[in-house]
Amino acid sequence: GENVEQHPSTLSVQEGDSAVIKCTYSDSASNYFPWYKQELGKRPQLIIDIRSNVGEKKDQRIAVTLNKTAKHFSLHITETQPEDSAVYFCAASLNTGTASKLTFGTGTRLQVTL
Amino acid sequence: NAGVTQTPKFRVLKTGQSMTLLCAQDMNHEYMYWYRQDPGMGLRLIHYSVGEGTTAKGEVPDGYNVSRLKKQNFLLGLESAAPSQTSVYFCASISEPRAYEQYFGPGTRLTVT
């Protein structure tokens, strides 16, 4: 089955700096890579996703890059703000007409300090 | 539209007791999933369903059973709870496989003593 590794497990940045979280996956057939943000005691919320036919996607301060050859993808947050502090999860999935199962990374706790 | 809801929000069980967690969605989604979340381990898939009357095992199915008698509901059962099942349980749903985004419920925090 799919295996997703995520690094680092904790990340502390100063407000205004950039944060980068990296994930690798094992199944070359995976074609969907979402990123979730989870605040303490809350449900995971999708913040950005990318499909295997795209190399990069950006949404305001958040961007995701995908390298299919190396089987890794990364989340980039620019101009970090205190409200970006949360746990971030990457995931990988094979989405076909009959299958869709997410495999999650172990999470990165991001702390944005003033 | 309530989205995905879970009942109960919190529960404390004693070892050996049984209980059922209910996940309900009002979005007419075909696929539904049960995950557990433990510190430092992300979310792991327990069981899932690709439609009414169907269920399948995920990554960590042992000790759990599921049923999908109605399209809008997905039940997760613990027949004999163990302390290792202390976790936060999340339900999720998706309209169809190529819809991509999974919608998560608010979670159920279960403690087994």
CSV table of C-alpha atoms in Angstrom, one decimal, chain A residues 4-13 18-24 34-40 44-45 47 73-77 80 83-91 104-112, chain B residues 37-43:
chain,number,residue,atom,x,y,z
A,4,VAL,CA,3.7,8.8,3.1
A,5,GLU,CA,6.5,10.4,5.0
A,6,GLN,CA,6.4,14.0,6.3
A,7,HIS,CA,9.1,16.3,7.6
A,8,PRO,CA,9.8,18.1,9.8
A,9,SER,CA,7.6,17.0,12.7
A,10,THR,CA,7.8,20.4,14.2
A,11,LEU,CA,8.7,23.8,12.7
A,12,SER,CA,9.0,27.2,14.3
A,13,VAL,CA,9.3,30.3,12.3
A,18,SER,CA,8.4,31.4,5.0
A,19,ALA,CA,7.6,27.8,6.1
A,20,VAL,CA,8.2,24.7,4.0
A,21,ILE,CA,6.9,21.2,4.8
A,22,LYS,CA,8.0,18.2,2.7
A,23,CYS,CA,6.4,14.9,2.0
A,24,THR,CA,7.4,11.8,0.0
A,34,PRO,CA,-4.0,17.3,-0.6
A,35,TRP,CA,-2.8,19.3,2.3
A,36,TYR,CA,-4.9,19.7,5.5
A,37,LYS,CA,-4.6,22.2,8.3
A,38,GLN,CA,-5.8,21.1,11.7
A,39,GLU,CA,-6.2,23.5,14.6
A,40,LEU,CA,-6.4,22.1,18.2
A,44,PRO,CA,-8.9,18.7,9.4
A,45,GLN,CA,-9.6,21.4,6.8
A,47,ILE,CA,-6.2,24.2,2.4
A,73,PHE,CA,5.6,17.2,-2.8
A,74,SER,CA,6.0,20.3,-0.7
A,75,LEU,CA,3.8,22.9,1.0
A,76,HIS,CA,5.1,26.5,1.0
A,77,ILE,CA,3.6,29.2,3.2
A,80,THR,CA,3.5,33.5,7.9
A,83,GLU,CA,-3.0,32.2,12.7
A,84,ASP,CA,-1.0,29.9,10.5
A,85,SER,CA,0.0,28.1,13.7
A,86,ALA,CA,-1.5,24.6,13.5
A,87,VAL,CA,-0.7,21.0,12.5
A,88,TYR,CA,-0.4,20.4,8.8
A,89,PHE,CA,-0.9,17.0,7.2
A,90,CYS,CA,0.0,15.9,3.7
A,91,ALA,CA,-1.8,13.0,2.1
A,104,PHE,CA,-1.8,10.7,5.5
A,105,GLY,CA,1.6,11.8,6.7
A,106,THR,CA,2.3,12.0,10.4
A,107,GLY,CA,1.9,15.8,10.6
A,108,THR,CA,4.0,18.9,11.1
A,109,ARG,CA,3.3,21.2,14.0
A,110,LEU,CA,3.9,24.8,12.8
A,111,GLN,CA,4.5,27.5,15.3
A,112,VAL,CA,4.6,31.1,14.1
B,37,GLN,CA,-6.1,10.0,14.9
B,38,ASP,CA,-3.4,9.3,17.5
B,39,PRO,CA,-0.7,11.7,18.6
B,40,GLY,CA,2.2,11.7,16.2
B,41,MET,CA,0.6,9.2,13.8
B,42,GLY,CA,-1.6,11.3,11.6
B,43,LEU,CA,-5.0,9.9,10.5
